[in-house]
Structure formats: C-alpha cells, structure tokens
mmCIF file of C-alpha atoms and ligand atoms in Angstrom:
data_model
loop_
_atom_site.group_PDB
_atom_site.id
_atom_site.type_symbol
_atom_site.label_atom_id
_atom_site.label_comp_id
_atom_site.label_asym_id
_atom_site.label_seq_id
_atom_site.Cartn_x
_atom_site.Cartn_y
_atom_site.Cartn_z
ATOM 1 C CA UNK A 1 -36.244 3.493 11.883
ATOM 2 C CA UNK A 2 -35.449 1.191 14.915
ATOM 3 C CA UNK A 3 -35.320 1.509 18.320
ATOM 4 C CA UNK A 4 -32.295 1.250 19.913
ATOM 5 C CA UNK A 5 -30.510 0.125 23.164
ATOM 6 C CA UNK A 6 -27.341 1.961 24.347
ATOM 7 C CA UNK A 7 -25.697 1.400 26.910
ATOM 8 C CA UNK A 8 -22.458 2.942 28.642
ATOM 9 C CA UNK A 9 -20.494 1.698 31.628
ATOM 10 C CA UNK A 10 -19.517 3.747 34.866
ATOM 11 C CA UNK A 11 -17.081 2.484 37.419
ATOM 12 C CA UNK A 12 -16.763 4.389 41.266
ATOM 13 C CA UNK A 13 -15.730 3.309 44.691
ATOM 14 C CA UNK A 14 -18.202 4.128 47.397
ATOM 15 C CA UNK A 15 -18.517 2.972 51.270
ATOM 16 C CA UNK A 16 -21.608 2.460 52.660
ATOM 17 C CA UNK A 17 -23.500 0.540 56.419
ATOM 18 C CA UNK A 18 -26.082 -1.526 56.507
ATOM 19 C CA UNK A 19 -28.296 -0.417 59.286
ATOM 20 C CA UNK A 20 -28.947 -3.188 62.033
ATOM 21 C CA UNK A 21 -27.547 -5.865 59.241
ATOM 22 C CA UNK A 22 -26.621 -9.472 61.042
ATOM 23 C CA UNK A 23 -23.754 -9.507 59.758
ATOM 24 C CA UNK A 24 -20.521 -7.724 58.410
ATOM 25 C CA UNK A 25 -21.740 -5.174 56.332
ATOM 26 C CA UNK A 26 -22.983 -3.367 59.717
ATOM 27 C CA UNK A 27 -19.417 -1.956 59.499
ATOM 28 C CA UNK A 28 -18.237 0.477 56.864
ATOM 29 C CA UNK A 29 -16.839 -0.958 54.066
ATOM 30 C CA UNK A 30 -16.185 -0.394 50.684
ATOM 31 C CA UNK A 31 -17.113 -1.975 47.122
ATOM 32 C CA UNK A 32 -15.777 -1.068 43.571
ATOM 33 C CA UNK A 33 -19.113 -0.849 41.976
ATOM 34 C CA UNK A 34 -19.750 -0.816 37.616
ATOM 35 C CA UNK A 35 -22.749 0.801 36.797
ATOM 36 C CA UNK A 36 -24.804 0.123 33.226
ATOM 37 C CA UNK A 37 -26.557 3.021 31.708
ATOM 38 C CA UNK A 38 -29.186 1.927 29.572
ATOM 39 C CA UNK A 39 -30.571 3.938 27.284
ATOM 40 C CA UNK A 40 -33.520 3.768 23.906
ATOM 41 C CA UNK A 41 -34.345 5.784 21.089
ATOM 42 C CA UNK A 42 -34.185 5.926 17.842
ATOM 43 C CA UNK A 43 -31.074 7.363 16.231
ATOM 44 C CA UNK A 44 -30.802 10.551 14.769
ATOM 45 C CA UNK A 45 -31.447 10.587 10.551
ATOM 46 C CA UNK A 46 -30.200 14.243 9.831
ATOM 47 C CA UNK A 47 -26.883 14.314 7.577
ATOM 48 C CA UNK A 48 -26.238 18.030 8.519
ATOM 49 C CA UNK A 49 -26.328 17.177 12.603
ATOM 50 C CA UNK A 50 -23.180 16.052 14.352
ATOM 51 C CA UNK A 51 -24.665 12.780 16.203
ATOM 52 C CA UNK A 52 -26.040 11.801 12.725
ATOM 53 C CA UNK A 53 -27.160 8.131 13.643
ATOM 54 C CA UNK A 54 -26.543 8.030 16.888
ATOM 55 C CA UNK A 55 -29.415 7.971 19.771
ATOM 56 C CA UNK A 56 -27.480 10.262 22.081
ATOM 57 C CA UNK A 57 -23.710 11.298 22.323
ATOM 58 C CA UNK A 58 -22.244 9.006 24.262
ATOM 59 C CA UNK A 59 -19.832 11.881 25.757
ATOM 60 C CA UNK A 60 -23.401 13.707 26.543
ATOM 61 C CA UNK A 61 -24.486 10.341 28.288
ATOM 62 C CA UNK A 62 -21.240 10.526 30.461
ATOM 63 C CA UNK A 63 -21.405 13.795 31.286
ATOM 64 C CA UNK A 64 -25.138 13.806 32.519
ATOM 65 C CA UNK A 65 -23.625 10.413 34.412
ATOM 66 C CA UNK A 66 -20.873 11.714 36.028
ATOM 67 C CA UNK A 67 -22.463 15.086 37.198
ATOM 68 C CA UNK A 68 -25.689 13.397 38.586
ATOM 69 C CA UNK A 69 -24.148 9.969 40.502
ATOM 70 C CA UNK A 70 -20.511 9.278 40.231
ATOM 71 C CA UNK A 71 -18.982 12.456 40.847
ATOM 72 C CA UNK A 72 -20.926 12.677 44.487
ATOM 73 C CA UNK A 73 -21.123 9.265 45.318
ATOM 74 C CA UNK A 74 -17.519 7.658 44.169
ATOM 75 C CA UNK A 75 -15.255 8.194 47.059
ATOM 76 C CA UNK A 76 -18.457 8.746 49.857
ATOM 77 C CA UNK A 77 -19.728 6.973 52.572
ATOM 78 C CA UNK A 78 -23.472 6.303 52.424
ATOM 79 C CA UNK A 79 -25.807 5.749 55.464
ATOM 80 C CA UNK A 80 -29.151 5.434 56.059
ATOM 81 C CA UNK A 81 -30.470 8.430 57.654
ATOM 82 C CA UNK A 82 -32.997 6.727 59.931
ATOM 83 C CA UNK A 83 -30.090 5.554 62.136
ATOM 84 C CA UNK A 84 -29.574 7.086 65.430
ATOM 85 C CA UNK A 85 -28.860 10.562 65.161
ATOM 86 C CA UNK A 86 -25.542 10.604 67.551
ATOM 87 C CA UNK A 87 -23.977 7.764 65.263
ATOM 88 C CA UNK A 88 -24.783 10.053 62.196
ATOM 89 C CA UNK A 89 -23.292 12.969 63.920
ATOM 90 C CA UNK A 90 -20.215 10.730 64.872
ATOM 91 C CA UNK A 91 -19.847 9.734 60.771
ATOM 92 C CA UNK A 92 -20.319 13.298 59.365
ATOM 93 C CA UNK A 93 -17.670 14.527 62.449
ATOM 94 C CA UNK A 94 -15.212 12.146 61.525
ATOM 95 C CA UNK A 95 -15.633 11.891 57.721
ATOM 96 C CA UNK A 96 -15.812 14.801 54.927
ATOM 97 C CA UNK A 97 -18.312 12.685 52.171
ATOM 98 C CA UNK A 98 -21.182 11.196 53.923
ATOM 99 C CA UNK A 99 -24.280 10.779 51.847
ATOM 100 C CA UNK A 100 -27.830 9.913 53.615
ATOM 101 C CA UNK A 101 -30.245 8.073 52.163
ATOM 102 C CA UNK A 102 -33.956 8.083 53.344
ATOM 103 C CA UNK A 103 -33.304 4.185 52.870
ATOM 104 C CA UNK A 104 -31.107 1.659 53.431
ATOM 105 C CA UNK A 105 -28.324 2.294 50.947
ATOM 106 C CA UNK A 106 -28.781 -1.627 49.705
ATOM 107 C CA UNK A 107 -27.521 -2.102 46.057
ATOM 108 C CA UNK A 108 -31.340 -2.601 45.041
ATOM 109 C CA UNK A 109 -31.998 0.627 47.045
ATOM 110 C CA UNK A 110 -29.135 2.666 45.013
ATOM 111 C CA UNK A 111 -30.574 1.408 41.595
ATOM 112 C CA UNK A 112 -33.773 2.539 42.105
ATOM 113 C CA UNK A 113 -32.021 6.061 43.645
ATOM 114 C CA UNK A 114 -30.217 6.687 40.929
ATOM 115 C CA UNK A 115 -32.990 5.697 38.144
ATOM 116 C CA UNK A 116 -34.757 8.388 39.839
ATOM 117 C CA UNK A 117 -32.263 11.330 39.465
ATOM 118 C CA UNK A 118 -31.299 10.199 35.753
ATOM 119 C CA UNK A 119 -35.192 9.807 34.585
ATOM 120 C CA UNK A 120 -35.412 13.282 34.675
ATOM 121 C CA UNK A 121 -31.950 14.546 33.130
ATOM 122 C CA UNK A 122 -32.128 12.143 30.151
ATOM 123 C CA UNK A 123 -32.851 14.552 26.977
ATOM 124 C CA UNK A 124 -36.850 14.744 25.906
ATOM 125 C CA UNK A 125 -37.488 11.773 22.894
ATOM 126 C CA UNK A 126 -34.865 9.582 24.934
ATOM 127 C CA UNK A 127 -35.806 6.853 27.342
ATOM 128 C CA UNK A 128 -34.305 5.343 30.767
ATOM 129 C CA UNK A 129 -34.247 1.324 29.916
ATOM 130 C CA UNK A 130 -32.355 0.375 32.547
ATOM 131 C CA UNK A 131 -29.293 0.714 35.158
ATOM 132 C CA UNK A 132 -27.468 -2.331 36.411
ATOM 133 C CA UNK A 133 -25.428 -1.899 39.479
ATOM 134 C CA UNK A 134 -22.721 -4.303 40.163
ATOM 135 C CA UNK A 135 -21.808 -4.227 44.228
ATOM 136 C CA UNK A 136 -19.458 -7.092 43.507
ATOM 137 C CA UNK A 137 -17.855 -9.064 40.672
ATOM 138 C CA UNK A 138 -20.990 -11.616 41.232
ATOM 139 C CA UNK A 139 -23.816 -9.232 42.881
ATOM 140 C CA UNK A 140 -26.432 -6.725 40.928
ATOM 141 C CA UNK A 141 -29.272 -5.197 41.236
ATOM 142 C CA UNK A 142 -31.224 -4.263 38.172
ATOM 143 C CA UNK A 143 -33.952 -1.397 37.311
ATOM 144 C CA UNK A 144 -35.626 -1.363 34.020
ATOM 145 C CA UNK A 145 -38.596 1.744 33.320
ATOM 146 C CA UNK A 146 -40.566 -1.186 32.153
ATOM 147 C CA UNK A 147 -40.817 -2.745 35.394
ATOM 148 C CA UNK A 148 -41.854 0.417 36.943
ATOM 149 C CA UNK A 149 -44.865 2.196 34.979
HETATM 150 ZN ZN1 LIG B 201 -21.565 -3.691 51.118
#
C-alpha cells in the first residue's frame, strides 16, 4: 500500500503585535490567515470499516483542527508575553481574547506553535507532514516533521 499525503485547509482571522518591530506591525493589526494541514499514512484496507481507503476522516482532521487552533486563536489578539507587563495588563483590560505567546507571535513562530499542539492529537499510525500558514495572500511560513527530527 502507499503512503499518502492529505491535506485540509483552515481559514481564521487573528490580530497579533510585533514586539519592538521597526515598523507597522508594532501596532495591532489583523490578517486573514489559511492554514494547510498536512497529513501521511497509509489508507485504511478494511471493507467492513467506515473510512475504508481513506488515511483519516477528513471531518476527524477538522475537528481535531478546529478544537486545538482555530477555535482559540480566530478572532484573538496574540502578544508576546515578554513585553512589559503594564502594556499586557493594558491589552487583557481592554480586550476579552488575548493569547500570549512565550515568543514573538511571527508567522514562522505560529507554525512551529501549532505543529507542536497537533503532533500530539494526530491519531497513533498517522503522521504530521506539514502545516503551511499563509499571513497574507503572498506570505507563509512552512513546518514539515522532516525538517525537525
Ligand atoms: Zn502582521
């Protein structure tokens, strides 16, 4: 049987700052971002079972998606949480969704975040290829399990 690559898209809207950025992104703003789940396996050969040839229900892909990333983070604010703490208290006064990152909430640094939350929820015999993280209609970031043994 083959391995197989599948893949399912996820679309949220999510503010975030860039701490001590020269430029405008210091200030909140906002980007419609499309994320790519990437997953592998190889798909199930069992006539009785229900996701006979596939690798994984895509409806169980979406749910585990949803749940773990876009449900928090579409609609939030990110920060970094290593900016000064009276700011931070100012943002989570003023606004009900903030989400702090240990890091910089970069679109590089939000691939690799959510890679890490999804390694572990993706069923046993099913692998994490890759996430791709548009921030804009011409801007990614990329992380693939192979690049990170
Ligand atoms: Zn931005």
């Amino acid at each position: 049987m083959s391995v197989i690559r599948v893949t399912k898209e996820f679309r949220f809207e999510m503010a975030h700052v860039l701490q001590n950025y020269d430029g405008p992104c210091r200030n909140v703003h906002g980007h419609s971002y499309i994320l790519y789940v990437t997953i592998s396996g190889t798909p199930i050969d069992d006539r009785k079972s229900g996701t006979n040839g596939m690798v994984m229900d895509f409806g169980e892909l979406k749910r585990i998606v949803e749940k773990e990333i876009t449900e928090k983070y579409d609609h939030s604010i990110v920060v970094a949480g290593y900016m000064p703490s009276d700011k931070l208290t100012d943002y989570k006064n003023l606004f009900e969704n903030i989400i702090v990152l240990p890091c910089q909430p970069t679109c590089e640094n939000l691939v690799a975040d959510f890679a890490g939350i999804l390694i572990n929820k993706i069923p046993a015999g099913i692998k994490l290829h890759s996430l791709k993280l548009y921030e804009t209609a011409t801007a990614y970031a990329e992380w693939y399990a192979s690049d990170n043994k």
